[in-house]
Amino acid sequence: MERRERVVERYVAFILKHRVPVLSLIVGVTLFFGFHAARLKIATDFISFYPPKHPYIELYNEYRHMFGSANVLVCAVEVKEGDIYNWDTIDKIGRITEAMLKIKGCNAMQLISLTHPRLKNVQVSAWGITMQPLMHRGITRDEIGLAEIKQGVYTNEGVRGFYVAVNDKAAAIFAGFWEEGVNPTRLYERLAEIRDKETDENHEIHFTGFPALYAYIYHLAPQVYKILALTGLVMVLLLFYYFRTWQGVVFPVLSAAVSAVWGLGFASLLGYTLDPLILVVPLIITARAISHSVQCMARYNEEYLRLGDKREAIVQGYGELFAPATLSIVTDAIGLLLIAVATIPLMRHLGFFASFWIITIVVSVPTLSPILLSMVSPPKKSTIEHETRGSLYKWIAWALVKPSEGRGRWVILAIVAVVLVVGGNYARQLKVGDTEAGAAVLFEDHPYNRAFRFFNQNFVGATQLVIIVEGNEKGAVKNYETLRTMENFQRYMEIEGGAGGTLTFTNMIKRVFRMFHEGNPKWEILPKKPRHLGQIGSLIRNNSAPGELDQWIEYDWTNATITCFYKDYNNDLIKRSIAKAKEFIEEHNSEKVKFRLAGGLLGILAAVNEEVEYSYWVSLIVVFSAVFLLCVLSFRSVMAGLILIIPLAVSQILSEVFMLIKGIDLNINSLPVAAIAVGIGIDYGIYLLARISEEYQKSGDYGTANRRAVETTGKAIIFTATTLIAGVVFWIFADIKFQSEMGLLLGLLMFLNMFDALVLIPSLVTILKPKFVVERKV
């Protein structure tokens, strides 16, 4: 142990001796990363949300040219008095449809509404069977024309309930947006323009769907930047309150800033972007850097007060903390790197650059800080004595260490056992995915969620699940048995699968075949003869523009789609709909085609949720295992690993129980936050356990060692935790619900990690009396 101390002290002495070249090197690297950090974009890469190797995503990428993007924006034009069958409303629908087409990223082949030419009216006329747009050019702008539109809505299956509300008081406009092309900020501006222009006394415009969700998020993002600035200001003020010196404010902030520049520059260098919803992650990592810096600064002040020599205080203080600081930093970094076990690119990118960011703290705190301290005058001893006395923090520390003495420690142990068993069992109920559509990100009364509820109350559903009918041979779909199976699949998903409605090419085939028999409703069935199918196919193709039917069927009848509309996209609904679809596929084998899952937003979310669920539990197990192993190796004691991992497990379980109670969703955005927050507790535990071991060498008494460790290192832990809690508390008031919930969750985690470390570790040390404390192996 003495040899290790001499090595780290020699390292500190070395960097002090060569401080100019070391500082120059750090400045040079910081400028390099700063250049790239300035180019980092805060943007959403929708493709990075999708796990590329998942079968649903592979299907989506293979056939997206056919059924389009999963990012579908839905607009509803609501009429307050009367119905939509008036020319004022019809004209509004037409103008909004045209405006959608002009928005960058809109897929023209996925744009459809009552006034769009893709919505067909099949009827018998003097010229035979005709198939023309519901809003064709020859329609008269009078009551007769309105009656013709209404008749077309009511007589063509797949229009009413899909594009016109069942009560005729609203009409829908669907617009698909390519993930690569949409700009959420510009999209919000265009949607706001449309809403302002088309809203009047009798009409209200609603927007929902995934593109609208991110448009609203980007609109609210500037508030997040203000909260970040306010959080930083509060941290600075609290640093000054604690240290009462300019060094105690500037150096921790500077250390955090250097690490931030390196981390963000590294992300930019790799071509990554930052999603607005995960901006809380950089805040957590910055908080880690400040936490480490506070521990080291407090120890330096303590040593300077004892020794009275600045250089020796730097060598002794940073030498003592170098090992535990490095251990906690490396443990954090490995834990973050293991987030990359997920195949979702967003999480892999986050794991790579966040772990690098954490590792840079080794440079910004135990390397840079000693150099900076050596270049300035030490603080006044009276100021340090004021900090050391710190009656408030000292009183809190005394209150927290008290339970570890006497019988209280056994009560603590019993509570821990109850939490691990009962809480762990309850936490298993935590579900992955949104518990309610849209509610995971925005508050219930937000216009997006109001629009989502309105649409699903009046239409068959805003969310789509697309099933591919893949032919084994050319023209495989032009077969009665295939079409009948598709129709049965539709009905099965409506009855058993919970779909509000379904659409396939069979809807149009049946409508045309009915017209073959003078419009007799009993003939709205699938034709059995190939000749009839050929005639119907020719008629439909001849009356459709190129690419107009690609969303439903390929030109050569080889592949087709079944689109199911749902009123929600919560985790239970997604699992149930996919399970029912799989049941049907297993029971209905076909020689000509095979049914493949799953496209549309529900298919994408099913893939993401499955990957998030797998990643969360795997990364949690791996992170805990890695933390345990590193602590065992560093302290050279299995008991040390156990003492450190128990508080971490208690905090994790209690946070999951809290998420369940508050209804906080575990999704692709919250998973990294939950995983990263694990490391906060291990930082506190490592510093405290190392100090207990150090103090035991001086006193030879566990009680005295615990009290002294909590009064010194524990006091810094309390300050750090309360500072970070005071910082994140402002996030609770964010207009983005996700940010608000993450602020609440992080505040709770920081409190739990602080409380568990300061209460459980002294209790466990007193009960277990581990040998490594006596021998001091770290």
CSV table of N, CA, C and O in Angstrom, one decimal, residues 528-575:
chain,number,residue,atom,x,y,z
A,528,LYS,N,-63.5,-14.8,-57.6
A,528,LYS,CA,-62.7,-16.0,-57.5
A,528,LYS,C,-62.0,-16.3,-58.8
A,528,LYS,O,-60.9,-17.0,-58.8
A,529,LYS,N,-62.5,-15.8,-59.9
A,529,LYS,CA,-61.9,-16.1,-61.2
A,529,LYS,C,-60.7,-15.2,-61.5
A,529,LYS,O,-60.8,-14.0,-61.4
A,530,PRO,N,-59.6,-15.7,-62.0
A,530,PRO,CA,-58.4,-15.0,-62.3
A,530,PRO,C,-58.7,-13.9,-63.4
A,530,PRO,O,-58.1,-12.8,-63.4
A,531,ARG,N,-59.7,-14.2,-64.3
A,531,ARG,CA,-60.0,-13.3,-65.4
A,531,ARG,C,-60.6,-12.0,-64.8
A,531,ARG,O,-60.3,-10.9,-65.2
A,532,HIS,N,-61.5,-12.2,-63.8
A,532,HIS,CA,-62.0,-11.0,-63.2
A,532,HIS,C,-61.0,-10.2,-62.4
A,532,HIS,O,-61.0,-8.9,-62.5
A,533,LEU,N,-60.1,-10.9,-61.8
A,533,LEU,CA,-59.0,-10.2,-61.1
A,533,LEU,C,-58.1,-9.4,-62.1
A,533,LEU,O,-57.7,-8.3,-61.8
A,534,GLY,N,-57.9,-10.0,-63.2
A,534,GLY,CA,-57.1,-9.3,-64.2
A,534,GLY,C,-57.8,-8.1,-64.8
A,534,GLY,O,-57.2,-7.0,-65.0
A,535,GLN,N,-59.1,-8.2,-65.0
A,535,GLN,CA,-59.9,-7.0,-65.4
A,535,GLN,C,-59.9,-5.9,-64.4
A,535,GLN,O,-59.7,-4.7,-64.7
A,536,ILE,N,-60.1,-6.3,-63.2
A,536,ILE,CA,-60.1,-5.3,-62.1
A,536,ILE,C,-58.8,-4.6,-62.0
A,536,ILE,O,-58.7,-3.4,-61.8
A,537,GLY,N,-57.7,-5.4,-62.0
A,537,GLY,CA,-56.4,-4.9,-61.9
A,537,GLY,C,-56.1,-3.9,-63.0
A,537,GLY,O,-55.5,-2.8,-62.8
A,538,SER,N,-56.5,-4.2,-64.2
A,538,SER,CA,-56.2,-3.3,-65.4
A,538,SER,C,-57.0,-2.0,-65.2
A,538,SER,O,-56.5,-0.9,-65.5
A,539,LEU,N,-58.3,-2.1,-64.7
A,539,LEU,CA,-59.1,-0.9,-64.5
A,539,LEU,C,-58.5,0.0,-63.5
A,539,LEU,O,-58.4,1.2,-63.7
A,540,ILE,N,-58.0,-0.6,-62.4
A,540,ILE,CA,-57.4,0.2,-61.3
A,540,ILE,C,-56.2,0.9,-61.8
A,540,ILE,O,-55.9,2.1,-61.5
A,541,ARG,N,-55.3,0.1,-62.5
A,541,ARG,CA,-54.0,0.7,-62.9
A,541,ARG,C,-54.3,1.8,-63.9
A,541,ARG,O,-53.6,2.8,-63.9
A,542,ASN,N,-55.2,1.6,-64.8
A,542,ASN,CA,-55.5,2.6,-65.9
A,542,ASN,C,-56.1,3.9,-65.3
A,542,ASN,O,-56.0,4.9,-66.0
A,543,ASN,N,-56.6,3.8,-64.1
A,543,ASN,CA,-57.2,5.0,-63.5
A,543,ASN,C,-56.4,5.6,-62.3
A,543,ASN,O,-56.9,6.3,-61.5
A,544,SER,N,-55.1,5.1,-62.3
A,544,SER,CA,-54.2,5.6,-61.2
A,544,SER,C,-52.9,6.2,-61.8
A,544,SER,O,-52.5,5.7,-62.8
A,545,ALA,N,-52.4,7.2,-61.1
A,545,ALA,CA,-51.2,7.8,-61.5
A,545,ALA,C,-50.0,6.8,-61.1
A,545,ALA,O,-50.1,6.0,-60.2
A,546,PRO,N,-48.9,6.9,-61.8
A,546,PRO,CA,-47.7,6.1,-61.5
A,546,PRO,C,-47.3,6.3,-60.0
A,546,PRO,O,-47.2,7.4,-59.5
A,547,GLY,N,-47.1,5.1,-59.4
A,547,GLY,CA,-46.7,5.1,-58.0
A,547,GLY,C,-47.8,5.4,-57.0
A,547,GLY,O,-47.6,5.3,-55.8
A,548,GLU,N,-49.0,5.6,-57.5
A,548,GLU,CA,-50.1,6.0,-56.6
A,548,GLU,C,-50.6,4.8,-55.7
A,548,GLU,O,-51.1,5.0,-54.6
A,549,LEU,N,-50.4,3.6,-56.2
A,549,LEU,CA,-50.9,2.4,-55.4
A,549,LEU,C,-49.7,1.7,-54.8
A,549,LEU,O,-50.0,0.6,-54.2
A,550,ASP,N,-48.5,2.2,-54.9
A,550,ASP,CA,-47.4,1.5,-54.3
A,550,ASP,C,-47.5,1.2,-52.8
A,550,ASP,O,-46.9,0.3,-52.3
A,551,GLN,N,-48.2,2.1,-52.1
A,551,GLN,CA,-48.4,1.9,-50.7
A,551,GLN,C,-49.2,0.7,-50.4
A,551,GLN,O,-49.1,0.1,-49.3
A,552,TRP,N,-50.0,0.2,-51.3
A,552,TRP,CA,-50.9,-1.0,-51.1
A,552,TRP,C,-50.4,-2.2,-51.8
A,552,TRP,O,-50.6,-3.3,-51.3
A,553,ILE,N,-49.9,-2.1,-53.0
A,553,ILE,CA,-49.5,-3.2,-53.8
A,553,ILE,C,-48.5,-2.8,-54.9
A,553,ILE,O,-48.5,-1.7,-55.4
A,554,GLU,N,-47.6,-3.8,-55.2
A,554,GLU,CA,-46.6,-3.5,-56.2
A,554,GLU,C,-47.2,-3.7,-57.6
A,554,GLU,O,-48.2,-4.4,-57.7
A,555,TYR,N,-46.6,-3.1,-58.5
A,555,TYR,CA,-47.1,-3.0,-59.9
A,555,TYR,C,-47.4,-4.4,-60.5
A,555,TYR,O,-48.4,-4.7,-61.1
A,556,ASP,N,-46.5,-5.4,-60.2
A,556,ASP,CA,-46.6,-6.7,-60.7
A,556,ASP,C,-47.4,-7.7,-59.8
A,556,ASP,O,-47.4,-8.9,-60.0
A,557,TRP,N,-48.1,-7.2,-58.8
A,557,TRP,CA,-48.9,-8.0,-57.9
A,557,TRP,C,-48.0,-9.0,-57.1
A,557,TRP,O,-48.6,-10.0,-56.6
A,558,THR,N,-46.8,-8.7,-56.9
A,558,THR,CA,-45.9,-9.7,-56.1
A,558,THR,C,-46.0,-9.5,-54.6
A,558,THR,O,-46.1,-10.4,-53.9
A,559,ASN,N,-46.0,-8.2,-54.2
A,559,ASN,CA,-46.0,-7.9,-52.8
A,559,ASN,C,-47.2,-6.9,-52.5
A,559,ASN,O,-47.5,-6.1,-53.4
A,560,ALA,N,-47.7,-7.0,-51.3
A,560,ALA,CA,-48.8,-6.1,-50.9
A,560,ALA,C,-48.7,-5.8,-49.4
A,560,ALA,O,-47.8,-6.3,-48.7
A,561,THR,N,-49.5,-4.9,-48.9
A,561,THR,CA,-49.5,-4.5,-47.5
A,561,THR,C,-50.9,-4.7,-46.9
A,561,THR,O,-51.9,-4.6,-47.6
A,562,ILE,N,-50.8,-4.9,-45.6
A,562,ILE,CA,-52.0,-4.8,-44.8
A,562,ILE,C,-51.7,-3.7,-43.7
A,562,ILE,O,-50.8,-3.9,-42.9
A,563,THR,N,-52.5,-2.7,-43.7
A,563,THR,CA,-52.3,-1.6,-42.8
A,563,THR,C,-53.4,-1.6,-41.7
A,563,THR,O,-54.6,-1.5,-42.0
A,564,CYS,N,-52.9,-1.7,-40.4
A,564,CYS,CA,-53.9,-1.7,-39.3
A,564,CYS,C,-53.7,-0.4,-38.6
A,564,CYS,O,-52.6,0.1,-38.3
A,565,PHE,N,-54.9,0.3,-38.3
A,565,PHE,CA,-54.9,1.6,-37.6
A,565,PHE,C,-55.2,1.4,-36.1
A,565,PHE,O,-56.2,0.7,-35.8
A,566,TYR,N,-54.4,2.0,-35.2
A,566,TYR,CA,-54.6,1.9,-33.8
A,566,TYR,C,-54.8,3.2,-33.1
A,566,TYR,O,-54.2,4.2,-33.6
A,567,LYS,N,-55.5,3.2,-32.0
A,567,LYS,CA,-55.8,4.5,-31.3
A,567,LYS,C,-54.8,4.8,-30.2
A,567,LYS,O,-54.9,5.8,-29.5
A,568,ASP,N,-53.7,4.0,-30.1
A,568,ASP,CA,-52.7,4.2,-29.1
A,568,ASP,C,-51.4,3.5,-29.6
A,568,ASP,O,-51.4,2.9,-30.6
A,569,TYR,N,-50.3,3.7,-28.8
A,569,TYR,CA,-49.1,2.9,-29.1
A,569,TYR,C,-48.4,2.7,-27.8
A,569,TYR,O,-47.2,2.8,-27.7
A,570,ASN,N,-49.1,2.3,-26.7
A,570,ASN,CA,-48.5,2.0,-25.5
A,570,ASN,C,-47.9,0.6,-25.6
A,570,ASN,O,-48.2,-0.2,-26.5
A,571,ASN,N,-47.1,0.2,-24.6
A,571,ASN,CA,-46.3,-1.0,-24.6
A,571,ASN,C,-47.3,-2.3,-24.7
A,571,ASN,O,-47.0,-3.2,-25.4
A,572,ASP,N,-48.3,-2.3,-23.9
A,572,ASP,CA,-49.3,-3.4,-23.8
A,572,ASP,C,-49.9,-3.6,-25.2
A,572,ASP,O,-50.1,-4.7,-25.7
A,573,LEU,N,-50.4,-2.5,-25.8
A,573,LEU,CA,-51.0,-2.6,-27.1
A,573,LEU,C,-50.1,-3.1,-28.2
A,573,LEU,O,-50.5,-4.0,-29.0
A,574,ILE,N,-48.9,-2.6,-28.2
A,574,ILE,CA,-47.9,-3.1,-29.2
A,574,ILE,C,-47.6,-4.6,-29.0
A,574,ILE,O,-47.7,-5.3,-30.0
A,575,LYS,N,-47.4,-5.0,-27.8
A,575,LYS,CA,-47.1,-6.4,-27.6
A,575,LYS,C,-48.3,-7.3,-28.0
A,575,LYS,O,-48.2,-8.4,-28.6
